[in-house]
Amino acid sequence: MKNSLWIALLVVAGLGLLGSVYVVREDQTAMVSRLGKVVRADVEPGLHFKVPMMETVRVFDRRFQVLDTTPSRYFTAEQKDVSVDFFAIGYIADVRAYYRATNGDPRVANARLQPIITDSLRNQINARTLQQLVSGDRSELIANQLTGINEAVKGLGMQIIDLRIKQIDLP
């Protein structure tokens, strides 16, 4: 009787210990929430402990992520219709804000990022002629965009580091 009680206690203690350990890989960051409220954000890589059954851990990818979009149609300054295909590269800068804005879903983040980037790009394309757009310095166009885009996406907890135009076509 005593041996089976000790075995049961050891099994329960072992399960409790397994439920309190979590690992964050080097390419990840984590957020710990206790009963739905964020307790710790931006947890560094390594072996960590949590209170079992009270705290939950959400792990997020810290690597660069690519937002690839379908080509969009814009009008140049001389009202010529162009189709622009672009992509953006960014990462999660603030896990707490990212989770609050998107509930940790990258599809929601992409759905919110795309109109911000598209509108900013539209403003720059509308101010240029077709000749300036095709033969001009694209890095200048991108540099003007990044500051405004990063201010707009700050509430999403993301940072856009690069925006590239793949192709400009006349439809």
CSV table of N, CA and C in Angstrom, one decimal:
chain,number,residue,atom,x,y,z
A,1,MET,N,0.8,-1.2,0.0
A,1,MET,CA,0.0,0.0,0.0
A,1,MET,C,0.9,1.3,0.0
A,2,LYS,N,1.9,1.3,0.9
A,2,LYS,CA,2.8,2.4,1.0
A,2,LYS,C,3.6,2.6,-0.3
A,3,ASN,N,4.0,1.5,-0.9
A,3,ASN,CA,4.8,1.6,-2.1
A,3,ASN,C,4.0,2.1,-3.3
A,4,SER,N,2.7,1.7,-3.4
A,4,SER,CA,1.9,2.3,-4.5
A,4,SER,C,1.6,3.7,-4.3
A,5,LEU,N,1.5,4.2,-3.0
A,5,LEU,CA,1.3,5.6,-2.8
A,5,LEU,C,2.5,6.4,-3.2
A,6,TRP,N,3.7,5.9,-2.9
A,6,TRP,CA,4.9,6.6,-3.2
A,6,TRP,C,5.1,6.6,-4.7
A,7,ILE,N,4.7,5.6,-5.4
A,7,ILE,CA,4.8,5.5,-6.9
A,7,ILE,C,3.9,6.5,-7.5
A,8,ALA,N,2.7,6.6,-7.0
A,8,ALA,CA,1.7,7.6,-7.5
A,8,ALA,C,2.2,9.0,-7.2
A,9,LEU,N,2.7,9.3,-6.1
A,9,LEU,CA,3.3,10.6,-5.8
A,9,LEU,C,4.4,11.0,-6.7
A,10,LEU,N,5.3,10.0,-7.0
A,10,LEU,CA,6.4,10.3,-7.9
A,10,LEU,C,5.9,10.5,-9.3
A,11,VAL,N,4.9,9.8,-9.8
A,11,VAL,CA,4.4,10.0,-11.1
A,11,VAL,C,3.7,11.4,-11.2
A,12,VAL,N,3.0,11.8,-10.2
A,12,VAL,CA,2.4,13.1,-10.2
A,12,VAL,C,3.4,14.2,-10.2
A,13,ALA,N,4.5,14.0,-9.4
A,13,ALA,CA,5.6,15.0,-9.3
A,13,ALA,C,6.3,15.1,-10.7
A,14,GLY,N,6.5,13.9,-11.3
A,14,GLY,CA,7.2,13.9,-12.6
A,14,GLY,C,6.4,14.6,-13.7
A,15,LEU,N,5.1,14.3,-13.7
A,15,LEU,CA,4.2,15.0,-14.7
A,15,LEU,C,4.2,16.5,-14.4
A,16,GLY,N,4.2,16.9,-13.2
A,16,GLY,CA,4.2,18.3,-12.8
A,16,GLY,C,5.5,19.0,-13.3
A,17,LEU,N,6.6,18.3,-13.1
A,17,LEU,CA,7.9,18.8,-13.6
A,17,LEU,C,7.9,18.9,-15.1
A,18,LEU,N,7.4,17.9,-15.8
A,18,LEU,CA,7.4,18.0,-17.3
A,18,LEU,C,6.5,19.1,-17.8
A,19,GLY,N,5.4,19.4,-17.1
A,19,GLY,CA,4.5,20.5,-17.5
A,19,GLY,C,5.0,21.9,-17.1
A,20,SER,N,6.1,21.9,-16.4
A,20,SER,CA,6.6,23.3,-16.0
A,20,SER,C,7.9,23.7,-16.8
A,21,VAL,N,8.4,22.8,-17.7
A,21,VAL,CA,9.6,23.1,-18.4
A,21,VAL,C,9.2,23.4,-19.9
A,22,TYR,N,9.8,24.4,-20.4
A,22,TYR,CA,9.7,24.7,-21.9
A,22,TYR,C,11.0,25.2,-22.4
A,23,VAL,N,11.1,25.0,-23.7
A,23,VAL,CA,12.4,25.4,-24.4
A,23,VAL,C,12.1,26.4,-25.5
A,24,VAL,N,12.9,27.4,-25.6
A,24,VAL,CA,12.8,28.4,-26.7
A,24,VAL,C,14.0,28.2,-27.5
A,25,ARG,N,13.9,27.9,-28.8
A,25,ARG,CA,15.0,27.8,-29.7
A,25,ARG,C,15.7,29.1,-30.0
A,26,GLU,N,16.8,29.1,-30.6
A,26,GLU,CA,17.6,30.3,-30.8
A,26,GLU,C,16.9,31.2,-31.9
A,27,ASP,N,16.1,30.6,-32.8
A,27,ASP,CA,15.4,31.4,-33.8
A,27,ASP,C,14.0,31.8,-33.4
A,28,GLN,N,13.7,31.7,-32.1
A,28,GLN,CA,12.4,32.0,-31.6
A,28,GLN,C,12.4,32.9,-30.4
A,29,THR,N,11.3,33.5,-30.1
A,29,THR,CA,11.0,34.2,-28.9
A,29,THR,C,9.7,33.7,-28.3
A,30,ALA,N,9.5,33.9,-27.0
A,30,ALA,CA,8.3,33.4,-26.4
A,30,ALA,C,7.6,34.4,-25.6
A,31,MET,N,6.3,34.2,-25.3
A,31,MET,CA,5.5,35.0,-24.4
A,31,MET,C,4.8,34.1,-23.4
A,32,VAL,N,4.9,34.4,-22.1
A,32,VAL,CA,4.2,33.6,-21.1
A,32,VAL,C,3.0,34.4,-20.6
A,33,SER,N,1.8,33.7,-20.6
A,33,SER,CA,0.6,34.4,-20.1
A,33,SER,C,0.1,33.5,-18.9
A,34,ARG,N,-0.4,34.2,-17.9
A,34,ARG,CA,-1.0,33.5,-16.7
A,34,ARG,C,-2.4,33.8,-16.7
A,35,LEU,N,-3.2,32.8,-16.9
A,35,LEU,CA,-4.7,32.9,-17.0
A,35,LEU,C,-5.2,34.0,-17.9
A,36,GLY,N,-4.5,34.1,-19.1
A,36,GLY,CA,-4.9,35.0,-20.2
A,36,GLY,C,-4.2,36.3,-20.1
A,37,LYS,N,-3.5,36.7,-19.1
A,37,LYS,CA,-2.8,38.0,-19.0
A,37,LYS,C,-1.3,37.8,-19.2
A,38,VAL,N,-0.7,38.6,-20.0
A,38,VAL,CA,0.7,38.5,-20.4
A,38,VAL,C,1.5,38.8,-19.2
A,39,VAL,N,2.4,37.8,-18.8
A,39,VAL,CA,3.3,38.0,-17.6
A,39,VAL,C,4.7,38.4,-18.1
A,40,ARG,N,5.2,37.6,-19.1
A,40,ARG,CA,6.5,37.9,-19.6
A,40,ARG,C,6.5,37.8,-21.1
A,41,ALA,N,7.1,38.8,-21.7
A,41,ALA,CA,7.2,38.8,-23.2
A,41,ALA,C,8.7,38.9,-23.6
A,42,ASP,N,9.0,38.6,-24.8
A,42,ASP,CA,10.3,38.5,-25.4
A,42,ASP,C,11.2,37.6,-24.5
A,43,VAL,N,10.8,36.4,-24.2
A,43,VAL,CA,11.6,35.5,-23.5
A,43,VAL,C,12.8,35.0,-24.4
A,44,GLU,N,14.0,35.1,-23.8
A,44,GLU,CA,15.2,34.7,-24.6
A,44,GLU,C,15.3,33.2,-24.8
A,45,PRO,N,16.1,32.8,-25.8
A,45,PRO,CA,16.3,31.4,-26.1
A,45,PRO,C,16.9,30.7,-24.9
A,46,GLY,N,16.5,29.4,-24.7
A,46,GLY,CA,17.0,28.6,-23.6
A,46,GLY,C,16.0,27.8,-22.9
A,47,LEU,N,16.3,27.2,-21.8
A,47,LEU,CA,15.4,26.3,-21.0
A,47,LEU,C,14.8,27.2,-19.9
A,48,HIS,N,13.5,27.2,-19.9
A,48,HIS,CA,12.8,28.0,-18.9
A,48,HIS,C,11.7,27.2,-18.1
A,49,PHE,N,11.2,27.8,-17.0
A,49,PHE,CA,10.2,27.1,-16.2
A,49,PHE,C,9.0,28.0,-16.1
A,50,LYS,N,7.9,27.4,-16.0
A,50,LYS,CA,6.6,28.1,-15.8
A,50,LYS,C,5.8,27.3,-14.8
A,51,VAL,N,4.7,28.0,-14.3
A,51,VAL,CA,3.8,27.3,-13.3
A,51,VAL,C,2.9,26.4,-14.1
A,52,PRO,N,2.9,25.1,-13.8
A,52,PRO,CA,2.0,24.2,-14.6
A,52,PRO,C,0.5,24.5,-14.4
A,53,MET,N,-0.2,24.4,-15.5
A,53,MET,CA,-1.7,24.5,-15.6
A,53,MET,C,-2.1,26.0,-15.3
A,54,MET,N,-1.3,26.9,-14.9
A,54,MET,CA,-1.7,28.3,-14.8
A,54,MET,C,-1.1,29.2,-15.9
A,55,GLU,N,0.1,28.8,-16.3
A,55,GLU,CA,0.8,29.7,-17.3
A,55,GLU,C,0.8,28.9,-18.6
A,56,THR,N,0.6,29.6,-19.7
A,56,THR,CA,0.8,29.0,-21.0
A,56,THR,C,1.9,29.8,-21.8
A,57,VAL,N,2.5,29.1,-22.7
A,57,VAL,CA,3.6,29.7,-23.4
A,57,VAL,C,3.3,29.7,-24.9
A,58,ARG,N,3.5,30.9,-25.5
A,58,ARG,CA,3.3,31.0,-27.0
A,58,ARG,C,4.7,31.3,-27.5
A,59,VAL,N,5.1,30.5,-28.5
A,59,VAL,CA,6.4,30.7,-29.1
A,59,VAL,C,6.2,31.3,-30.5
A,60,PHE,N,7.0,32.3,-30.8
A,60,PHE,CA,7.0,33.0,-32.1
A,60,PHE,C,8.3,33.0,-32.8
A,61,ASP,N,8.2,33.0,-34.1
A,61,ASP,CA,9.4,33.0,-35.0
A,61,ASP,C,10.1,34.4,-35.0
A,62,ARG,N,11.4,34.5,-34.7
A,62,ARG,CA,12.1,35.7,-34.7
A,62,ARG,C,12.8,36.0,-36.1
A,63,ARG,N,12.8,35.0,-37.0
A,63,ARG,CA,13.5,35.2,-38.2
A,63,ARG,C,12.7,36.1,-39.1
A,64,PHE,N,13.4,36.6,-40.2
A,64,PHE,CA,12.8,37.4,-41.2
A,64,PHE,C,11.6,36.7,-41.9
A,65,GLN,N,10.5,37.4,-42.1
A,65,GLN,CA,9.4,36.8,-42.8
A,65,GLN,C,9.1,37.7,-44.0
A,66,VAL,N,8.7,37.0,-45.1
A,66,VAL,CA,8.5,37.6,-46.3
A,66,VAL,C,7.0,37.8,-46.6
A,67,LEU,N,6.5,39.0,-46.9
A,67,LEU,CA,5.1,39.2,-47.3
A,67,LEU,C,5.1,39.4,-48.8
A,68,ASP,N,4.7,38.3,-49.4
A,68,ASP,CA,4.7,38.3,-50.9
A,68,ASP,C,3.2,38.6,-51.3
A,69,THR,N,3.0,39.5,-52.2
A,69,THR,CA,1.7,39.9,-52.6
A,69,THR,C,1.4,39.6,-54.0
A,70,THR,N,0.2,39.7,-54.4
A,70,THR,CA,-0.2,39.6,-55.8
A,70,THR,C,0.0,41.0,-56.4
A,71,PRO,N,0.3,41.1,-57.7
A,71,PRO,CA,0.5,42.4,-58.4
A,71,PRO,C,-0.8,43.3,-58.2
A,72,SER,N,-0.5,44.5,-57.9
A,72,SER,CA,-1.6,45.5,-57.8
A,72,SER,C,-1.5,46.6,-58.9
A,73,ARG,N,-2.6,47.2,-59.2
A,73,ARG,CA,-2.7,48.2,-60.2
A,73,ARG,C,-2.7,49.5,-59.6
A,74,TYR,N,-1.8,50.4,-60.2
A,74,TYR,CA,-1.7,51.8,-59.7
A,74,TYR,C,-1.7,52.7,-60.9
A,75,PHE,N,-2.0,54.0,-60.7
A,75,PHE,CA,-1.9,55.0,-61.7
A,75,PHE,C,-0.7,55.9,-61.4
A,76,THR,N,0.0,56.2,-62.5
A,76,THR,CA,1.2,57.1,-62.4
A,76,THR,C,0.7,58.5,-62.4
A,77,ALA,N,1.6,59.5,-62.3
A,77,ALA,CA,1.3,60.9,-62.3
A,77,ALA,C,0.6,61.3,-63.6
A,78,GLU,N,0.9,60.7,-64.7
A,78,GLU,CA,0.2,61.0,-66.0
A,78,GLU,C,-1.0,60.1,-66.3
A,79,GLN,N,-1.5,59.5,-65.2
A,79,GLN,CA,-2.7,58.6,-65.3
A,79,GLN,C,-2.5,57.4,-66.2
A,80,LYS,N,-1.3,56.9,-66.2
A,80,LYS,CA,-1.1,55.6,-66.9
A,80,LYS,C,-1.2,54.5,-65.9
A,81,ASP,N,-1.9,53.4,-66.4
A,81,ASP,CA,-2.1,52.3,-65.5
A,81,ASP,C,-0.9,51.3,-65.5
A,82,VAL,N,-0.4,51.0,-64.3
A,82,VAL,CA,0.7,50.1,-64.2
A,82,VAL,C,0.4,49.0,-63.2
A,83,SER,N,1.0,47.8,-63.4
A,83,SER,CA,0.8,46.7,-62.5
A,83,SER,C,2.2,46.5,-61.8
A,84,VAL,N,2.1,46.6,-60.5
A,84,VAL,CA,3.4,46.5,-59.7
A,84,VAL,C,3.3,45.3,-58.8
A,85,ASP,N,4.4,44.5,-58.9
A,85,ASP,CA,4.5,43.3,-58.0
A,85,ASP,C,5.7,43.6,-57.1
A,86,PHE,N,5.4,43.4,-55.8
A,86,PHE,CA,6.4,43.8,-54.8
A,86,PHE,C,6.3,42.7,-53.6
A,87,PHE,N,7.4,42.8,-52.8
A,87,PHE,CA,7.4,42.0,-51.6
A,87,PHE,C,8.1,42.8,-50.5
A,88,ALA,N,7.7,42.4,-49.2
A,88,ALA,CA,8.3,43.1,-48.1
A,88,ALA,C,8.9,42.1,-47.1
A,89,ILE,N,10.0,42.5,-46.5
A,89,ILE,CA,10.7,41.6,-45.5
A,89,ILE,C,10.6,42.3,-44.2
A,90,GLY,N,10.2,41.6,-43.2
A,90,GLY,CA,10.1,42.1,-41.8
A,90,GLY,C,10.2,41.1,-40.8
A,91,TYR,N,10.1,41.5,-39.5
A,91,TYR,CA,10.2,40.6,-38.4
A,91,TYR,C,9.4,41.1,-37.2
A,92,ILE,N,9.2,40.2,-36.2
A,92,ILE,CA,8.4,40.6,-35.1
A,92,ILE,C,9.3,41.4,-34.1
A,93,ALA,N,9.0,42.6,-33.9
A,93,ALA,CA,9.9,43.5,-33.0
A,93,ALA,C,9.4,43.5,-31.6
A,94,ASP,N,8.1,43.5,-31.4
A,94,ASP,CA,7.5,43.5,-30.0
A,94,ASP,C,6.5,42.4,-29.9
A,95,VAL,N,6.8,41.3,-29.2
A,95,VAL,CA,5.9,40.2,-29.1
A,95,VAL,C,4.6,40.5,-28.5
A,96,ARG,N,4.6,41.3,-27.4
A,96,ARG,CA,3.4,41.7,-26.7
A,96,ARG,C,2.4,42.4,-27.7
A,97,ALA,N,2.9,43.4,-28.4
A,97,ALA,CA,2.1,44.2,-29.3
A,97,ALA,C,1.6,43.3,-30.5
A,98,TYR,N,2.5,42.4,-31.0
A,98,TYR,CA,2.1,41.5,-32.0
A,98,TYR,C,1.0,40.6,-31.6
A,99,TYR,N,1.1,40.0,-30.4
A,99,TYR,CA,0.1,39.1,-29.9
A,99,TYR,C,-1.2,39.9,-29.7
A,100,ARG,N,-1.1,41.1,-29.2
A,100,ARG,CA,-2.3,41.9,-28.9
A,100,ARG,C,-3.1,42.2,-30.2
A,101,ALA,N,-2.3,42.5,-31.3
A,101,ALA,CA,-2.9,43.0,-32.5
A,101,ALA,C,-3.4,41.9,-33.4
A,102,THR,N,-2.7,40.7,-33.3
A,102,THR,CA,-3.0,39.6,-34.3
A,102,THR,C,-3.4,38.3,-33.6
A,103,ASN,N,-3.3,38.2,-32.3
A,103,ASN,CA,-3.6,37.0,-31.6
A,103,ASN,C,-2.6,35.9,-32.0
A,104,GLY,N,-1.4,36.4,-32.4
A,104,GLY,CA,-0.3,35.4,-32.8
A,104,GLY,C,-0.5,34.8,-34.1
A,105,ASP,N,-1.4,35.2,-34.9
A,105,ASP,CA,-1.7,34.5,-36.2
A,105,ASP,C,-0.9,35.3,-37.3
A,106,PRO,N,0.0,34.7,-38.0
A,106,PRO,CA,0.7,35.4,-39.1
A,106,PRO,C,-0.1,35.7,-40.3
A,107,ARG,N,-1.2,35.0,-40.5
A,107,ARG,CA,-2.1,35.3,-41.6
A,107,ARG,C,-2.8,36.7,-41.3
A,108,VAL,N,-3.2,36.9,-40.0
A,108,VAL,CA,-3.8,38.2,-39.7
A,108,VAL,C,-2.8,39.3,-39.8
A,109,ALA,N,-1.6,39.0,-39.4
A,109,ALA,CA,-0.5,40.1,-39.5
A,109,ALA,C,-0.3,40.4,-41.0
A,110,ASN,N,-0.3,39.4,-41.9
A,110,ASN,CA,-0.1,39.7,-43.3
A,110,ASN,C,-1.3,40.5,-43.9
A,111,ALA,N,-2.5,40.1,-43.4
A,111,ALA,CA,-3.7,40.8,-43.9
A,111,ALA,C,-3.7,42.2,-43.5
A,112,ARG,N,-3.1,42.5,-42.3
A,112,ARG,CA,-3.1,43.9,-41.9
A,112,ARG,C,-1.9,44.7,-42.4
A,113,LEU,N,-0.8,44.0,-42.7
A,113,LEU,CA,0.4,44.7,-43.3
A,113,LEU,C,0.1,45.1,-44.8
A,114,GLN,N,-0.5,44.2,-45.5
A,114,GLN,CA,-0.6,44.4,-47.0
A,114,GLN,C,-1.3,45.7,-47.3
A,115,PRO,N,-2.4,46.1,-46.7
A,115,PRO,CA,-3.0,47.4,-47.1
A,115,PRO,C,-2.1,48.6,-46.7
A,116,ILE,N,-1.4,48.5,-45.6
A,116,ILE,CA,-0.5,49.6,-45.2
A,116,ILE,C,0.6,49.8,-46.2
A,117,ILE,N,1.2,48.7,-46.6
A,117,ILE,CA,2.3,48.8,-47.6
A,117,ILE,C,1.8,49.2,-49.0
A,118,THR,N,0.6,48.7,-49.3
A,118,THR,CA,0.1,49.0,-50.7
A,118,THR,C,-0.3,50.5,-50.7
A,119,ASP,N,-0.9,51.0,-49.7
A,119,ASP,CA,-1.3,52.4,-49.7
A,119,ASP,C,-0.1,53.3,-49.8
A,120,SER,N,0.9,53.0,-49.0
A,120,SER,CA,2.2,53.8,-49.0
A,120,SER,C,2.8,53.7,-50.4
A,121,LEU,N,2.9,52.6,-51.0
A,121,LEU,CA,3.4,52.4,-52.3
A,121,LEU,C,2.6,53.2,-53.4
A,122,ARG,N,1.3,53.1,-53.2
A,122,ARG,CA,0.4,53.8,-54.1
A,122,ARG,C,0.7,55.3,-54.1
A,123,ASN,N,0.9,55.9,-53.0
A,123,ASN,CA,1.2,57.3,-52.9
A,123,ASN,C,2.5,57.7,-53.6
A,124,GLN,N,3.5,56.9,-53.5
A,124,GLN,CA,4.8,57.2,-54.2
A,124,GLN,C,4.6,57.0,-55.7
A,125,ILE,N,3.9,56.0,-56.1
A,125,ILE,CA,3.7,55.7,-57.6
A,125,ILE,C,2.9,56.8,-58.2
A,126,ASN,N,1.9,57.2,-57.5
A,126,ASN,CA,1.0,58.3,-58.0
A,126,ASN,C,1.7,59.6,-58.2
A,127,ALA,N,2.8,59.8,-57.5
A,127,ALA,CA,3.6,61.1,-57.6
A,127,ALA,C,4.6,61.0,-58.7
A,128,ARG,N,4.8,59.9,-59.3
A,128,ARG,CA,5.9,59.8,-60.3
A,128,ARG,C,5.3,59.5,-61.7
A,129,THR,N,6.0,59.9,-62.7
A,129,THR,CA,5.6,59.5,-64.1
A,129,THR,C,6.1,58.1,-64.4
A,130,LEU,N,5.6,57.5,-65.5
A,130,LEU,CA,6.0,56.2,-65.8
A,130,LEU,C,7.5,56.1,-66.1
A,131,GLN,N,8.1,57.2,-66.8
A,131,GLN,CA,9.5,57.2,-67.0
A,131,GLN,C,10.3,57.2,-65.7
A,132,GLN,N,9.9,58.0,-64.8
A,132,GLN,CA,10.6,58.1,-63.5
A,132,GLN,C,10.5,56.8,-62.7
A,133,LEU,N,9.3,56.1,-62.8
A,133,LEU,CA,9.1,54.9,-62.1
A,133,LEU,C,10.0,53.7,-62.7
A,134,VAL,N,10.1,53.6,-64.0
A,134,VAL,CA,10.8,52.5,-64.6
A,134,VAL,C,12.3,52.8,-64.6
A,135,SER,N,12.7,54.0,-64.9
A,135,SER,CA,14.1,54.2,-65.0
A,135,SER,C,14.7,54.9,-63.8
A,136,GLY,N,13.9,55.3,-62.9
A,136,GLY,CA,14.4,56.0,-61.7
A,136,GLY,C,15.1,55.1,-60.7
A,137,ASP,N,15.6,55.7,-59.7
A,137,ASP,CA,16.3,55.0,-58.6
A,137,ASP,C,15.3,54.4,-57.7
A,138,ARG,N,15.1,53.1,-57.7
A,138,ARG,CA,14.1,52.4,-56.9
A,138,ARG,C,14.5,52.4,-55.4
A,139,SER,N,15.8,52.5,-55.1
A,139,SER,CA,16.2,52.5,-53.7
A,139,SER,C,15.7,53.8,-53.1
A,140,GLU,N,15.6,54.9,-53.8
A,140,GLU,CA,15.1,56.2,-53.2
A,140,GLU,C,13.6,56.0,-52.9
A,141,LEU,N,12.9,55.4,-53.9
A,141,LEU,CA,11.5,55.1,-53.7
A,141,LEU,C,11.3,54.3,-52.4
A,142,ILE,N,12.1,53.3,-52.2
A,142,ILE,CA,11.9,52.4,-51.1
A,142,ILE,C,12.3,53.1,-49.8
A,143,ALA,N,13.4,53.9,-49.8
A,143,ALA,CA,13.8,54.6,-48.6
A,143,ALA,C,12.8,55.5,-48.1
A,144,ASN,N,12.1,56.2,-49.0
A,144,ASN,CA,11.0,57.1,-48.6
A,144,ASN,C,9.8,56.3,-48.0
A,145,GLN,N,9.6,55.0,-48.4
A,145,GLN,CA,8.5,54.2,-47.9
A,145,GLN,C,8.8,53.7,-46.5
A,146,LEU,N,10.0,53.2,-46.2
A,146,LEU,CA,10.2,52.4,-45.0
A,146,LEU,C,9.9,53.2,-43.7
A,147,THR,N,10.2,54.4,-43.6
A,147,THR,CA,10.0,55.2,-42.4
A,147,THR,C,8.5,55.3,-42.1
A,148,GLY,N,7.7,55.7,-43.1
A,148,GLY,CA,6.3,55.8,-43.0
A,148,GLY,C,5.6,54.5,-42.7
A,149,ILE,N,6.1,53.4,-43.4
A,149,ILE,CA,5.5,52.1,-43.1
A,149,ILE,C,5.8,51.6,-41.7
A,150,ASN,N,7.0,51.8,-41.2
A,150,ASN,CA,7.3,51.3,-39.9
A,150,ASN,C,6.6,52.1,-38.8
A,151,GLU,N,6.3,53.4,-39.1
A,151,GLU,CA,5.4,54.1,-38.1
A,151,GLU,C,4.0,53.5,-38.1
A,152,ALA,N,3.5,53.1,-39.2
A,152,ALA,CA,2.2,52.6,-39.3
A,152,ALA,C,2.1,51.2,-38.8
A,153,VAL,N,3.1,50.4,-38.9
A,153,VAL,CA,3.0,49.0,-38.4
A,153,VAL,C,3.5,48.8,-37.0
A,154,LYS,N,3.9,49.9,-36.3
A,154,LYS,CA,4.4,49.9,-35.0
A,154,LYS,C,3.4,49.3,-34.0
A,155,GLY,N,2.1,49.6,-34.3
A,155,GLY,CA,1.0,49.0,-33.4
A,155,GLY,C,0.9,47.5,-33.6
A,156,LEU,N,1.4,47.0,-34.7
A,156,LEU,CA,1.3,45.5,-35.0
A,156,LEU,C,2.5,44.8,-34.3
A,157,GLY,N,3.5,45.5,-33.8
A,157,GLY,CA,4.6,44.9,-33.2
A,157,GLY,C,5.6,44.4,-34.2
A,158,MET,N,5.5,44.9,-35.4
A,158,MET,CA,6.4,44.4,-36.5
A,158,MET,C,7.3,45.5,-36.9
A,159,GLN,N,8.4,45.1,-37.6
A,159,GLN,CA,9.3,46.1,-38.2
A,159,GLN,C,9.6,45.6,-39.6
A,160,ILE,N,9.4,46.5,-40.6
A,160,ILE,CA,9.7,46.2,-42.0
A,160,ILE,C,11.1,46.7,-42.3
A,161,ILE,N,12.0,45.8,-42.8
A,161,ILE,CA,13.4,46.2,-43.0
A,161,ILE,C,13.7,46.4,-44.5
A,162,ASP,N,12.8,45.8,-45.4
A,162,ASP,CA,13.1,46.0,-46.8
A,162,ASP,C,11.8,45.9,-47.6
A,163,LEU,N,11.7,46.6,-48.6
A,163,LEU,CA,10.6,46.5,-49.5
A,163,LEU,C,11.1,46.6,-50.9
A,164,ARG,N,10.8,45.6,-51.7
A,164,ARG,CA,11.4,45.5,-53.1
A,164,ARG,C,10.3,45.3,-54.1
A,165,ILE,N,10.5,46.0,-55.2
A,165,ILE,CA,9.6,45.9,-56.3
A,165,ILE,C,10.2,44.9,-57.3
A,166,LYS,N,9.4,43.8,-57.5
A,166,LYS,CA,9.9,42.8,-58.4
A,166,LYS,C,9.7,43.1,-59.9
A,167,GLN,N,8.5,43.7,-60.2
A,167,GLN,CA,8.2,43.9,-61.6
A,167,GLN,C,7.2,45.0,-61.7
A,168,ILE,N,7.4,45.8,-62.8
A,168,ILE,CA,6.4,46.8,-63.2
A,168,ILE,C,6.0,46.6,-64.6
A,169,ASP,N,4.7,46.4,-64.8
A,169,ASP,CA,4.2,46.0,-66.1
A,169,ASP,C,3.1,47.0,-66.5
A,170,LEU,N,2.9,47.2,-67.8
A,170,LEU,CA,1.8,47.9,-68.3
A,170,LEU,C,0.7,46.8,-68.6
A,171,PRO,N,-0.5,46.9,-68.0
A,171,PRO,CA,-1.5,45.8,-68.2
A,171,PRO,C,-2.0,45.8,-69.6
